XYZ file of C-alpha atoms in Angstrom:
125
model
C 0.113 0.019 0.108
C 1.150 3.852 -0.733
C 1.459 6.262 2.339
C 0.487 9.538 1.428
C -1.927 11.714 0.908
C -3.756 14.680 2.263
C -3.600 13.204 6.087
C 0.403 12.539 5.479
C 0.625 16.078 3.929
C -1.132 17.750 7.261
C 0.496 15.385 9.723
C 4.366 16.833 8.467
C 2.961 20.622 8.118
C 1.862 20.117 11.703
C 4.742 18.741 13.469
C 6.832 20.742 10.841
C 4.995 24.033 12.291
C 5.057 23.005 16.007
C 8.980 22.807 16.044
C 10.430 24.203 12.514
C 14.065 24.956 13.356
C 14.677 21.009 14.831
C 12.260 19.426 12.014
C 12.159 21.667 9.141
C 15.670 22.228 8.703
C 16.381 18.796 8.043
C 13.914 18.718 5.275
C 15.756 21.149 3.234
C 17.140 18.608 0.594
C 13.500 17.725 -0.056
C 12.366 21.212 -0.964
C 12.349 19.692 -4.939
C 9.496 17.419 -3.490
C 8.092 19.614 -1.906
C 7.526 21.990 -5.095
C 6.833 19.451 -7.250
C 3.543 19.085 -4.546
C 3.130 22.881 -4.649
C 2.614 22.111 -8.774
C -0.462 19.834 -8.469
C -3.569 19.650 -9.990
C -4.864 18.770 -6.969
C -5.821 22.711 -5.027
C -6.122 20.904 -1.401
C -2.208 19.302 -1.949
C -1.397 22.341 -3.201
C -2.111 24.639 -0.411
C -0.868 22.127 1.608
C 2.356 22.056 0.152
C 2.624 25.872 0.388
C 2.757 26.288 3.599
C 5.542 23.443 4.272
C 7.758 24.999 1.547
C 7.088 28.283 3.873
C 7.930 26.697 6.831
C 10.660 25.022 5.090
C 11.734 27.929 3.143
C 11.919 29.810 7.068
C 14.420 27.950 8.437
C 17.148 29.277 5.092
C 18.847 31.680 5.645
C 21.585 33.993 3.342
C 21.911 33.244 -0.270
C 19.951 30.012 0.196
C 16.803 31.770 1.063
C 17.277 34.500 -1.285
C 17.841 32.088 -4.079
C 14.258 30.408 -2.621
C 12.229 33.643 -2.693
C 13.424 34.228 -6.214
C 12.570 31.134 -8.003
C 9.044 31.422 -6.910
C 8.741 35.054 -7.500
C 10.291 33.878 -10.842
C 7.037 31.136 -11.336
C 5.077 33.854 -10.747
C 5.263 35.244 -13.989
C 7.317 32.833 -15.938
C 5.100 29.726 -15.948
C 2.007 29.149 -18.271
C 0.779 26.794 -15.455
C -1.820 28.528 -13.278
C -1.061 25.493 -11.068
C 2.312 26.465 -10.510
C 1.915 30.304 -10.597
C -1.004 29.636 -7.483
C 1.705 27.368 -5.552
C 4.519 30.190 -5.820
C 2.044 32.919 -4.831
C 0.936 30.478 -1.841
C 4.213 29.958 -0.034
C 5.280 33.337 -0.965
C 2.180 34.925 0.828
C 2.409 32.256 3.849
C 6.610 33.026 4.101
C 5.075 36.699 4.487
C 2.868 35.791 7.215
C 5.830 33.797 9.077
C 8.102 36.434 8.698
C 4.826 38.518 9.926
C 4.209 36.560 12.894
C 7.893 36.445 13.658
C 8.294 39.912 13.674
C 5.269 41.056 16.130
C 6.305 38.704 18.514
C 9.361 40.895 18.338
C 7.859 43.299 18.829
C 6.422 43.319 22.312
C 9.836 41.961 23.627
C 11.462 44.642 22.337
C 9.136 47.727 23.672
C 9.288 46.065 27.225
C 13.155 45.887 27.265
C 12.664 49.721 25.728
C 10.174 50.207 28.516
C 12.067 48.974 31.455
C 15.162 50.871 30.219
C 13.117 54.164 30.117
C 11.552 53.921 33.760
C 14.525 54.601 35.618
C 14.959 57.658 33.831
C 11.899 59.022 33.989
C 11.561 58.754 37.654
C 15.284 60.352 38.118
C 13.712 63.463 36.150
């Protein structure tokens, strides 16, 4: 029997989302397999694969990250396949969403740190 399909992709996505640095980083070498699933004619699989791609790419940095983003942007422009365009746009959107969510969680920490460092100055004046 063949193991796969939507339930397996959903489980991978859930597991990787919980601990992306430990799990998703180990899947960087499987990125082409994920990209292939982002181009499938099955919309639900394309959406899950795009989310998984965004999680895996979010663990990359430097030139590797830049290349992944540039390839997605290229796919949205150069391909005549609507599935490829859709999968690439979804992945870009999920990547932006992950980036913004990460920044949002860092902002309160920065405000809290700046407030604690400013509080003594205010009391002394």
